[in-house]
Short mmCIF file of C-alpha atoms in Angstrom, two decimals:
data_model
loop_
_atom_site.label_atom_id
_atom_site.label_comp_id
_atom_site.label_asym_id
_atom_site.label_seq_id
_atom_site.Cartn_x
_atom_site.Cartn_y
_atom_site.Cartn_z
CA MET A 136 -0.19 0.12 -0.18
CA SER A 137 1.24 3.44 -0.90
CA ARG A 138 2.98 5.22 1.95
CA LYS A 139 0.98 8.49 0.69
CA ILE A 140 -2.42 6.75 1.29
CA ILE A 141 -1.91 5.51 4.54
CA PRO A 142 -2.32 8.69 6.57
CA PHE A 143 -5.28 9.44 4.55
CA ILE A 144 -6.77 5.91 5.61
CA VAL A 145 -5.98 6.78 9.26
CA ALA A 146 -7.45 10.26 9.41
CA PHE A 147 -10.85 8.81 7.82
CA VAL A 148 -11.33 6.64 10.84
CA LEU A 149 -10.79 9.28 13.22
CA VAL A 150 -12.87 11.87 11.09
CA CYS A 151 -15.73 9.32 11.42
CA LEU A 152 -15.17 8.36 15.53
CA VAL A 153 -14.76 12.51 16.14
CA MET A 154 -18.11 13.05 14.15
CA VAL A 155 -19.90 10.25 15.86
CA VAL A 156 -18.84 11.44 19.48
CA ALA A 157 -20.08 14.89 18.26
CA GLY A 158 -23.53 13.55 16.88
CA VAL A 159 -23.96 11.80 20.22
CA PHE A 160 -23.39 14.81 21.96
CA SER A 161 -25.46 17.36 19.80
CA PHE A 162 -28.63 14.96 19.65
CA SER A 163 -28.36 13.61 23.07
CA GLY A 164 -28.90 16.30 24.89
CA PHE A 165 -25.60 16.42 26.81
CA ALA A 166 -24.43 19.63 25.36
CA ALA A 167 -27.62 21.26 25.34
CA ALA A 168 -27.98 24.83 26.40
CA GLU A 169 -30.91 24.09 28.42
CA LYS A 170 -30.42 25.07 32.11
CA PHE A 171 -32.60 24.89 35.42
CA ASN A 172 -31.33 26.52 38.38
CA SER A 173 -32.74 26.94 41.69
CA HIS A 174 -32.89 28.64 45.15
CA ALA A 175 -35.08 28.16 48.01
CA ALA A 176 -37.43 31.15 48.91
CA TRP A 177 -38.56 29.73 52.77
CA SER A 178 -38.89 26.24 54.32
CA GLN A 179 -40.88 25.02 57.15
CA SER A 180 -39.75 21.85 59.64
CA TYR A 181 -42.47 18.90 58.70
CA ALA A 182 -41.40 15.47 58.87
CA SER A 183 -42.70 12.63 56.05
CA ALA A 184 -45.04 14.35 54.48
CA GLU A 185 -47.15 11.58 52.72
CA SER A 186 -49.30 14.23 50.73
CA MET A 187 -49.10 17.38 49.67
CA LYS A 188 -50.86 20.08 47.03
CA VAL A 189 -50.35 23.86 46.22
CA ILE A 190 -54.06 24.94 45.84
CA ASP A 191 -56.87 27.48 47.42
CA LEU A 192 -58.17 26.05 50.39
CA ASP A 193 -60.26 29.50 51.45
CA GLY A 194 -61.77 30.63 48.22
CA ASP A 195 -59.77 34.02 48.23
CA GLY A 196 -57.86 33.29 45.29
CA GLN A 197 -54.80 32.84 46.71
CA ASP A 198 -52.96 29.48 46.75
CA GLU A 199 -51.91 27.82 50.12
CA LEU A 200 -49.51 24.49 50.67
CA PHE A 201 -51.98 21.69 52.12
CA ILE A 202 -49.53 18.95 53.88
CA GLN A 203 -50.12 15.82 55.52
CA ASN A 204 -48.00 13.05 57.57
CA THR A 205 -48.76 10.06 59.53
CA GLU A 206 -50.04 12.36 62.50
CA ASN A 207 -50.99 15.80 61.17
CA VAL A 208 -52.85 18.10 58.48
CA SER A 209 -51.65 21.28 58.25
CA ALA A 210 -51.70 24.37 55.80
CA PHE A 211 -49.32 27.05 55.13
CA ASP A 212 -49.93 30.10 53.64
CA GLY A 213 -48.09 31.95 50.46
CA ALA A 214 -45.61 33.43 52.73
CA GLY A 215 -44.69 30.08 54.80
CA ALA A 216 -46.63 31.13 57.84
CA LEU A 217 -48.96 28.34 59.43
CA ALA A 218 -52.64 28.75 58.54
CA TRP A 219 -54.13 26.20 60.23
CA SER A 220 -53.01 22.56 61.92
CA PHE A 221 -54.86 19.42 63.32
CA ASN A 222 -53.43 16.26 64.57
CA TYR A 223 -55.08 13.15 63.92
CA ASN A 224 -54.28 9.45 64.09
CA ALA A 225 -52.94 7.62 61.07
CA PRO A 226 -54.76 9.89 58.68
CA LYS A 227 -55.13 9.36 54.99
CA THR A 228 -56.32 12.62 52.96
CA THR A 229 -57.66 13.55 49.83
CA LEU A 230 -59.11 16.69 48.11
CA GLY A 231 -62.43 17.50 46.45
CA ASP A 232 -65.33 20.10 46.91
CA VAL A 233 -67.43 18.01 49.32
CA ASN A 234 -69.97 20.73 50.29
CA GLY A 235 -70.35 22.42 46.83
CA ASP A 236 -69.03 26.28 47.88
CA GLY A 237 -66.73 26.04 44.94
CA VAL A 238 -63.55 25.65 47.22
CA GLU A 239 -61.45 22.20 47.47
CA ASP A 240 -62.36 20.57 50.88
CA ILE A 241 -59.97 18.25 52.47
CA VAL A 242 -60.96 14.95 53.40
CA VAL A 243 -59.43 13.16 56.32
CA TYR A 244 -59.59 9.41 57.03
CA TYR A 245 -58.20 8.40 60.37
CA VAL A 246 -58.50 6.08 63.58
CA GLY A 247 -60.70 8.23 65.72
CA ALA A 248 -63.76 7.06 67.12
CA GLY A 249 -63.38 3.35 65.29
CA LEU A 250 -62.80 4.69 61.93
CA ALA A 251 -64.05 7.98 61.15
CA VAL A 252 -64.08 10.82 58.25
CA ASP A 253 -63.60 14.26 58.72
CA VAL A 254 -64.10 17.08 55.73
CA ILE A 255 -62.03 20.35 56.84
CA SER A 256 -63.56 23.05 55.11
CA LYS A 257 -61.68 26.82 54.89
CA GLY A 258 -59.56 25.66 57.94
CA THR A 259 -62.53 23.83 59.69
CA PRO A 260 -62.83 20.69 60.45
CA THR A 261 -66.12 18.74 60.85
CA THR A 262 -66.82 14.92 61.57
CA ILE A 263 -69.32 13.65 59.07
CA ALA A 264 -68.96 9.78 60.09
CA GLN A 265 -67.38 7.52 62.74
CA ASN A 266 -67.50 4.04 64.13
CA LEU A 267 -67.18 3.08 60.45
CA ASN A 268 -67.11 -0.79 59.14
CA ILE A 269 -63.90 -0.74 57.41
CA GLY A 270 -60.04 -1.65 58.54
CA ALA A 271 -56.86 0.85 58.77
CA PRO A 272 -56.89 3.76 56.59
CA SER A 273 -55.03 3.14 53.21
CA ARG A 274 -56.22 5.22 50.67
CA ALA A 275 -59.18 7.95 50.32
CA ALA A 276 -60.52 9.31 47.42
CA VAL A 277 -63.44 11.55 46.36
CA VAL A 278 -64.79 10.88 42.88
CA ARG A 279 -67.66 12.67 40.99
CA PHE A 280 -69.86 9.71 39.66
CA ALA A 281 -72.37 11.16 37.25
CA SER A 282 -75.08 10.19 40.10
CA GLY A 283 -73.01 12.59 42.57
CA PRO A 284 -69.94 12.66 44.53
CA GLN A 285 -68.81 10.19 46.58
CA ILE A 286 -66.29 9.63 49.21
CA LEU A 287 -64.48 6.47 48.58
CA LEU A 288 -62.19 4.93 51.48
CA GLY A 289 -59.82 1.84 51.10
CA ASP A 290 -58.35 -0.01 53.89
CA SER A 291 -54.90 -1.99 54.69
CA SER A 292 -56.45 -5.40 54.29
CA GLY A 293 -58.56 -4.69 50.77
CA GLY A 294 -61.85 -3.43 52.09
CA VAL A 295 -63.49 -0.37 50.16
CA LEU A 296 -66.16 1.77 51.32
CA ALA A 297 -68.00 4.34 49.60
CA LEU A 298 -70.08 7.44 51.28
CA SER A 299 -71.65 10.16 50.52
CA VAL A 300 -70.60 13.50 50.87
CA ASP A 301 -72.83 13.45 54.51
CA GLY A 302 -71.16 10.35 55.58
CA THR A 303 -74.02 8.08 54.61
CA GLN A 304 -72.47 4.58 53.68
CA LEU A 305 -73.62 3.92 50.19
CA TRP A 306 -71.66 0.53 49.34
CA GLN A 307 -69.22 -1.63 50.37
CA SER A 308 -66.64 -4.24 48.85
CA SER A 309 -63.01 -5.64 48.64
CA VAL A 310 -60.37 -5.61 46.09
CA GLY A 311 -57.93 -8.83 47.16
CA GLY A 312 -56.86 -9.40 50.68
CA ALA A 313 -53.83 -6.71 50.96
CA GLU A 314 -53.35 -3.18 51.51
CA ILE A 315 -55.14 -0.65 48.74
CA ARG A 316 -52.14 0.77 46.83
CA GLY A 317 -54.13 2.94 44.09
CA MET A 318 -57.72 4.36 43.89
CA ASP A 319 -58.04 6.79 40.68
CA ASP A 320 -61.34 7.90 38.87
CA ALA A 321 -61.63 6.13 35.35
CA ARG A 322 -63.76 6.97 32.47
CA ILE A 323 -65.53 4.29 30.37
CA GLY A 324 -67.27 5.81 27.36
CA GLY A 325 -66.88 9.39 29.13
CA GLU A 326 -68.33 8.51 32.22
CA ILE A 327 -66.74 8.35 35.51
CA HIS A 328 -65.85 4.95 37.42
CA VAL A 329 -63.49 4.04 40.15
CA ALA A 330 -60.03 2.06 39.55
CA ILE A 331 -59.14 0.20 42.76
CA ALA A 332 -56.03 -1.64 43.44
CA SER A 333 -54.31 -3.86 46.26
CA ASN A 334 -50.96 -5.11 46.97
CA ASP A 335 -51.51 -8.49 46.16
CA GLY A 336 -52.28 -7.75 42.46
CA THR A 337 -55.58 -7.46 42.49
CA VAL A 338 -57.34 -4.80 40.02
CA LYS A 339 -60.88 -3.99 39.86
CA VAL A 340 -63.14 -1.35 38.19
CA PHE A 341 -66.42 -0.40 39.73
CA ALA A 342 -69.59 1.69 38.50
CA SER A 343 -71.15 4.33 40.90
CA GLY A 344 -73.43 1.83 42.96
CA GLY A 345 -70.30 -0.68 43.71
CA GLU A 346 -70.97 -2.84 40.59
CA ASN A 347 -67.96 -4.45 39.91
CA VAL A 348 -67.02 -4.00 36.03
CA TRP A 349 -64.13 -5.91 35.73
CA THR A 350 -61.19 -7.63 37.78
CA ALA A 351 -57.69 -8.38 36.83
CA ASN A 352 -55.10 -10.13 38.80
CA GLN A 353 -51.27 -9.59 38.40
CA GLU A 354 -48.11 -10.11 40.12
CA GLN A 355 -47.76 -8.21 43.73
CA LEU A 356 -48.42 -4.65 43.02
CA ARG A 357 -46.62 -1.28 44.10
CA ARG A 358 -48.37 1.55 42.10
CA MET A 359 -51.79 2.16 40.09
CA ARG A 360 -52.49 4.90 37.90
CA ALA A 361 -55.59 5.74 35.95
CA TYR A 362 -55.41 8.59 32.76
CA ASP A 363 -57.22 9.24 30.00
CA LEU A 364 -54.09 8.99 27.82
CA ASN A 365 -55.42 9.45 24.17
CA SER A 366 -58.68 11.36 25.29
CA ASP A 367 -61.02 8.85 23.68
CA GLY A 368 -63.45 8.94 27.00
CA ASN A 369 -61.74 5.68 28.05
CA SER A 370 -59.26 5.70 30.80
CA GLU A 371 -56.02 3.49 30.36
CA ILE A 372 -55.08 2.02 34.08
CA ILE A 373 -51.45 1.96 34.34
CA THR A 374 -49.99 -0.45 37.42
CA GLY A 375 -46.52 -1.18 38.47
CA GLY A 376 -45.32 -4.43 40.11
CA GLU A 377 -42.96 -5.51 42.85
CA ASN A 378 -40.83 -7.49 40.44
CA GLY A 379 -40.65 -5.01 37.51
CA LEU A 380 -43.71 -5.41 35.63
CA LEU A 381 -45.10 -2.48 33.83
CA ARG A 382 -49.02 -2.95 32.52
CA VAL A 383 -51.40 -0.58 30.65
CA TYR A 384 -55.02 -1.66 31.05
CA ASN A 385 -57.93 -0.48 28.82
CA ALA A 386 -60.43 0.56 31.29
CA ALA A 387 -63.49 0.17 29.49
CA ASP A 388 -62.92 -4.16 29.31
CA GLY A 389 -59.36 -5.08 31.10
CA ASN A 390 -57.73 -5.67 28.07
CA VAL A 391 -54.07 -5.25 28.12
CA LEU A 392 -52.45 -2.66 25.78
CA PHE A 393 -49.04 -2.67 26.89
CA GLU A 394 -46.94 -4.89 28.86
CA LYS A 395 -42.82 -4.44 30.02
CA SER A 396 -40.52 -5.58 32.93
CA ILE A 397 -38.44 -2.87 33.40
CA GLY A 398 -35.75 -4.94 35.33
CA GLN A 399 -36.85 -3.55 38.98
CA ALA A 400 -39.48 -2.79 41.07
CA VAL A 401 -42.00 -0.04 40.51
CA SER A 402 -41.88 2.64 43.01
CA GLU A 403 -43.79 5.45 41.23
CA VAL A 404 -45.76 6.12 37.91
CA ARG A 405 -46.86 9.38 36.57
CA GLU A 406 -48.65 11.35 33.52
CA VAL A 407 -46.12 13.90 32.33
CA GLU A 408 -47.00 15.85 29.43
CA LEU A 409 -43.59 16.02 27.86
CA ASN A 410 -43.81 16.84 24.18
CA GLY A 411 -46.89 19.31 24.61
CA GLU A 412 -48.81 17.84 21.88
CA PRO A 413 -52.38 16.66 23.04
CA SER A 414 -52.91 13.91 20.51
CA SER A 415 -50.53 11.86 22.52
CA ARG A 416 -49.81 11.60 26.27
CA GLU A 417 -46.80 10.53 27.70
CA PHE A 418 -46.23 9.11 31.37
CA VAL A 419 -42.96 8.80 33.32
CA VAL A 420 -42.03 5.32 35.61
CA GLY A 421 -39.84 5.52 38.38
CA GLY A 422 -37.88 2.22 39.68
CA LYS A 423 -36.91 1.00 43.25
CA GLU A 424 -32.88 0.80 41.96
CA GLY A 425 -33.13 4.34 40.84
CA GLY A 426 -34.28 3.70 36.86
CA ILE A 427 -36.74 6.16 35.02
CA TRP A 428 -38.38 5.31 31.85
CA ALA A 429 -40.31 7.85 29.57
CA PHE A 430 -43.24 6.50 27.83
CA SER A 431 -45.52 7.85 24.79
CA PHE A 432 -49.04 6.39 24.70
CA ASN A 433 -50.52 6.39 21.05
CA GLY A 434 -53.97 5.32 21.79
CA THR A 435 -53.16 1.63 21.15
CA THR A 436 -49.72 1.09 23.05
CA ALA A 437 -46.89 2.53 24.76
CA THR A 438 -44.02 3.49 23.08
CA GLN A 439 -40.44 4.06 25.27
CA MET A 440 -39.03 7.54 24.95
CA TRP A 441 -35.75 7.85 26.75
CA THR A 442 -34.37 6.23 30.00
CA GLY A 443 -32.34 8.10 33.18
CA SER A 444 -31.79 7.37 36.50
CA LEU A 445 -31.17 8.63 39.78
CA SER A 446 -29.19 7.49 42.53
CA ASP A 447 -31.53 5.77 44.81
CA LYS A 448 -35.37 4.76 44.85
CA VAL A 449 -37.52 6.97 42.70
CA THR A 450 -39.87 8.45 45.44
CA GLU A 451 -42.01 11.10 43.63
CA ILE A 452 -42.31 12.14 40.25
CA ALA A 453 -44.21 15.59 39.15
CA GLY A 454 -45.10 16.79 35.68
CA LEU A 455 -44.08 20.42 35.93
CA ASP A 456 -44.34 23.04 32.91
CA ILE A 457 -41.44 25.18 34.85
CA ASN A 458 -40.62 27.44 31.81
CA GLU A 459 -44.52 27.67 30.85
CA ASP A 460 -43.40 26.84 27.11
CA GLY A 461 -46.58 24.11 27.06
CA LYS A 462 -44.26 21.36 27.71
CA GLU A 463 -43.85 19.68 30.82
CA GLU A 464 -40.65 18.72 32.68
CA ALA A 465 -40.43 15.50 34.69
CA VAL A 466 -39.21 16.45 38.30
CA ILE A 467 -38.23 13.62 40.07
CA GLY A 468 -36.88 13.00 43.50
CA ASP A 469 -35.05 10.15 45.22
CA ASP A 470 -34.70 8.31 48.35
CA ALA A 471 -31.60 10.01 48.80
CA GLY A 472 -32.70 13.46 48.66
CA LYS A 473 -31.63 14.16 44.97
CA VAL A 474 -33.77 16.21 42.58
CA ALA A 475 -33.54 16.39 39.01
CA VAL A 476 -35.38 18.09 36.06
CA PHE A 477 -35.73 15.63 32.82
CA THR A 478 -36.78 17.94 29.79
CA GLU A 479 -38.49 16.23 26.79
CA ASN A 480 -35.74 14.27 25.25
CA GLY A 481 -34.47 12.86 28.63
CA THR A 482 -31.99 15.72 29.13
CA ARG A 483 -31.16 15.88 33.02
CA ASN A 484 -30.60 19.00 35.10
CA ASN A 485 -29.59 18.34 38.64
CA LEU A 486 -31.29 20.80 41.31
CA PRO A 487 -29.72 21.14 44.77
CA ALA A 488 -29.90 17.87 46.68
CA HIS A 489 -31.58 17.55 50.06
CA SER A 490 -30.33 15.88 53.46
CA SER A 491 -32.93 13.30 53.27
CA GLY A 492 -35.23 11.36 51.24
CA ILE A 493 -37.60 13.24 48.92
CA THR A 494 -41.50 12.26 49.64
CA ARG A 495 -43.43 15.15 47.96
CA ILE A 496 -43.19 17.69 44.98
CA ASP A 497 -45.63 19.92 43.59
CA ILE A 498 -45.70 23.58 41.83
CA GLY A 499 -47.93 26.62 42.36
CA LYS A 500 -48.24 30.05 43.09
CA LEU A 501 -47.76 30.88 46.87
CA GLY A 502 -47.75 34.91 47.74
CA GLY A 503 -47.56 35.49 43.96
CA GLU A 504 -44.59 33.76 43.17
CA ARG A 505 -44.21 30.78 40.98
CA TYR A 506 -42.44 27.86 43.08
CA VAL A 507 -41.60 24.46 42.76
CA VAL A 508 -42.28 22.89 46.53
CA ILE A 509 -40.29 19.87 47.67
CA ALA A 510 -40.87 17.84 50.79
CA ASP A 511 -38.20 15.51 52.35
CA TYR A 512 -38.07 13.79 55.69
CA ASN A 513 -37.34 16.60 57.77
CA GLU A 514 -38.67 19.97 56.06
CA VAL A 515 -40.93 21.50 53.13
CA GLN A 516 -38.82 23.78 51.15
CA THR A 517 -40.35 26.25 48.18
CA ASN A 518 -37.80 26.68 45.41
CA LYS A 519 -37.75 29.49 42.88
CA VAL A 520 -36.39 27.46 39.53
CA THR A 521 -35.27 29.60 36.96
CA PHE A 522 -34.32 28.29 33.56
CA SER A 523 -31.97 29.73 30.77
CA SER A 524 -31.27 28.40 27.28
CA ILE A 525 -28.63 29.88 24.75
CA PRO A 526 -30.46 28.80 21.24
CA GLY A 527 -28.25 26.89 18.59
CA PHE A 528 -25.60 25.82 21.38
CA GLN A 529 -27.07 22.43 21.03
CA TYR A 530 -24.92 22.06 17.90
CA THR A 531 -21.93 23.48 18.90
CA PRO A 532 -20.27 19.97 19.20
CA LEU A 533 -21.23 19.35 15.51
CA VAL A 534 -19.41 22.36 14.16
CA VAL A 535 -15.88 21.72 16.76
CA GLY A 536 -16.27 17.95 15.52
CA VAL A 537 -15.79 19.77 11.81
CA ILE A 538 -13.24 21.68 12.75
CA VAL A 539 -11.08 18.74 14.52
CA SER A 540 -11.93 16.69 11.38
CA ALA A 541 -10.70 19.30 8.90
CA VAL A 542 -7.27 19.56 10.90
CA ILE A 543 -7.03 15.79 11.14
CA LEU A 544 -7.15 15.91 6.93
CA VAL A 545 -4.91 18.83 7.09
CA ILE A 546 -2.28 16.69 8.85
CA ALA A 547 -2.81 13.55 6.91
CA ALA A 548 -1.89 15.75 3.85
CA ILE A 549 1.27 17.07 5.50
CA LEU A 550 2.41 13.62 6.45
CA ALA A 551 1.46 12.21 2.75
CA SER A 552 3.73 15.32 1.04
CA ILE A 553 6.77 14.52 3.08
CA PRO A 554 9.17 12.78 0.78
CA PRO A 555 10.41 8.99 2.07
CA LYS A 556 13.34 9.20 3.63
CA PRO A 557 16.48 8.31 1.31
CA GLU A 558 17.99 4.87 1.50
CA MET A 559 21.36 4.84 3.69
CA LYS A 560 24.03 3.74 1.52
CA LEU A 561 27.69 2.91 2.40
CA SER A 562 29.94 5.91 1.67
CA LEU A 563 32.96 4.07 -0.61
CA GLN A 564 34.68 7.10 -1.04
CA ASP A 565 38.18 8.12 0.82
CA LYS A 566 38.83 4.70 1.84
CA SER A 567 42.03 2.19 2.36
CA ARG A 568 42.63 -0.31 0.12
CA GLU A 569 41.60 -2.99 2.70
CA SER A 570 38.42 -1.71 3.42
CA LEU A 571 37.44 -1.12 -0.14
CA GLU A 572 38.14 -5.07 -0.49
CA ALA A 573 36.29 -5.61 2.69
CA GLU A 574 33.15 -3.94 1.25
CA ARG A 575 33.86 -5.76 -2.18
CA ARG A 576 33.92 -9.24 -0.69
CA MET A 577 30.48 -8.16 1.70
CA LEU A 578 28.36 -7.24 -1.60
CA LYS A 579 29.35 -10.19 -3.56
CA GLU A 580 28.39 -12.37 -0.34
CA HIS A 581 24.99 -10.31 -0.45
CA ILE A 582 24.49 -10.97 -4.17
CA ALA A 583 25.13 -14.40 -3.73
CA ASP A 584 22.65 -14.60 -0.79
CA VAL A 585 20.21 -12.81 -3.17
CA GLU A 586 20.45 -15.54 -5.82
CA ARG A 587 20.33 -18.42 -3.55
CA LEU A 588 16.94 -17.21 -1.94
CA ARG A 589 15.59 -16.74 -5.69
CA LYS A 590 16.37 -20.33 -6.39
CA SER A 591 14.70 -21.98 -3.09
CA GLY A 592 11.49 -19.60 -4.14
CA GLU A 593 12.07 -17.40 -0.97
CA VAL A 594 11.79 -14.22 -2.75
CA SER A 595 9.82 -13.07 -5.47
CA GLY A 596 11.12 -12.01 -8.98
CA GLU A 597 10.47 -8.72 -8.54
CA ALA A 598 12.25 -7.95 -4.90
CA TYR A 599 14.92 -10.41 -6.59
CA LEU A 600 15.71 -8.06 -9.05
CA SER A 601 15.22 -4.70 -7.30
CA ARG A 602 17.60 -6.20 -4.58
CA LEU A 603 20.06 -7.24 -7.35
CA LYS A 604 19.74 -3.90 -9.13
CA ARG A 605 20.89 -2.24 -5.93
CA LEU A 606 23.91 -4.33 -4.67
CA ARG A 607 25.39 -4.76 -8.57
CA GLY A 608 25.08 -0.82 -8.47
CA ASP A 609 26.58 -0.39 -4.70
CA LEU A 610 29.80 -3.24 -6.64
CA ALA A 611 30.14 -0.87 -9.74
CA GLU A 612 30.55 2.06 -7.08
CA ASN A 613 33.03 0.03 -5.26
CA GLU A 614 34.86 -0.51 -8.77
CA ALA A 615 34.96 3.22 -9.24
CA ALA A 616 36.28 4.05 -5.74
CA PHE A 617 39.24 1.42 -6.51
CA LYS A 618 39.93 3.38 -9.57
CA ALA A 619 39.69 6.76 -8.11
CA ALA A 620 42.14 5.46 -5.12
CA GLY A 621 44.63 4.06 -7.89
CA PHE A 622 44.23 0.83 -6.91
CA ASN A 623 44.35 -2.21 -9.66
CA ILE A 624 41.02 -3.60 -9.61
CA LYS A 625 39.55 -6.26 -12.31
CA THR A 626 36.26 -4.85 -13.74
CA GLU A 627 33.41 -7.12 -13.23
CA THR A 628 30.37 -4.97 -14.21
CA PHE A 629 28.83 -2.69 -16.65
CA ALA A 630 25.93 -0.46 -17.34
CA CYS A 631 22.88 -1.06 -19.71
CA PRO A 632 23.00 1.03 -22.50
CA ASN A 633 19.29 1.52 -22.35
CA CYS A 634 18.30 1.79 -18.56
CA GLY A 635 21.31 2.48 -17.05
CA GLY A 636 21.16 -0.60 -14.74
CA THR A 637 24.35 -2.29 -13.56
CA LEU A 638 25.22 -6.04 -15.05
CA GLU A 639 27.89 -8.10 -14.57
CA LEU A 640 30.32 -8.78 -17.45
CA GLY A 641 29.22 -11.13 -20.01
CA MET A 642 25.69 -10.93 -19.96
CA ASP A 643 23.87 -10.45 -23.08
CA LYS A 644 20.36 -9.50 -21.88
CA CYS A 645 19.46 -7.06 -19.45
CA GLU A 646 17.62 -8.45 -16.60
CA TYR A 647 15.88 -4.98 -15.85
CA CYS A 648 14.66 -3.77 -18.92
CA GLY A 649 14.92 -7.04 -21.55
CA GLN A 650 17.02 -5.24 -23.94
CA VAL A 651 19.67 -7.39 -25.71
CA ILE A 652 23.07 -6.21 -25.53
CA LEU A 653 25.43 -6.97 -28.03
CA SER A 654 29.25 -7.91 -27.05
#
């Protein structure tokens, strides 16, 4: 292979590698200039929040922060001052306008006089039911059926109880025999139903009168959410299993629309409108080992969009339109206190870490400022999140890749243009007779070696002639050196009159050019 071609081959390989790396950085989002940063505005001590929401609780048009843990239900105003606080034994809460005044109420299902339910309306609690025939609190929901709103309670052993808004018991059922892990309203043909799932893997859909529409059983279940992902009037029910089974059911008939094993227990599932396109909806799944998966649902099945990870169990996922561009970002927290913002293409931006695990995340306006609110095991903190972007910066790696590739090609051209190093030849000038005779013997021995290799077939004809031509040339120079020094020497070589190649005396045909030589 020509020495002039080799540098360009090496350069081509290097250029391909450079451009592949540049493309990965440009289109994977690693080099995107979209950056999210945050700083804390105010915080309040509040341990291990189980539920949290930024919402108007008193009807004054200003949002408050509702928060609940295993002992307490509280609300803070927009400046972080405590608005009201009530202690309960093992409460589970949900939000909904129970009394019809247009303001969201807080329903508290707790251990009191037996099992009881309070409604906190504009900061005032009222007990609407007690001594209920149901077990320890696990889930609560306000579901607005066509026949009217109902308060649904789920206990730690699969029991389900429906109450009217005044506390009257309406119907009772069971879902499996383990803790209720999910309770969401689900639409069938546009009409509200309720989907309920228990930890043992039982999933049921009920109508407003407690009629069971369908039942499914799967592996032990950790999470269940219901969303109408394609706006067709039928919800999709998403479940996540203890052994990593992710499944999407059709709420209308229980048919499985999508199924995938993610390789780790599913710890959280949330709808996040990542691309801002209403014709398709997206949801994000978090795993017990920190894995994150984003899926797009097209109406019949789900397609994986991207994957990411955090350092510990994903404990919370919130879909929040931080930069108000019509697309939601996935704000995700883990059990190690890490918080990150993932964009539509999976680009990760880290927010300041917390000293303890994240329990809840929400977004909203408090005191006229738009905050991302993050609760961990020790406190609740409001964060002012800022977004910055440098248009076109995403493609800078490609520009850099082109420049580096051009430099590589220039270097290859320079290397190819460098002339070959001249062959090192023995200098036969100004030497003693003994030295010249030694060199003459050495050259003859080399010629004999080459001829022997040719006869044995160890060297090709072309290589043989090339080597022989050079050695005979050196021998002719040796003879010339003898004559120049005034020493007698028997001439044994002559030059071909056609090509100039050195031949041995007595040859009648040039081995190099084939010219016939007349003696």
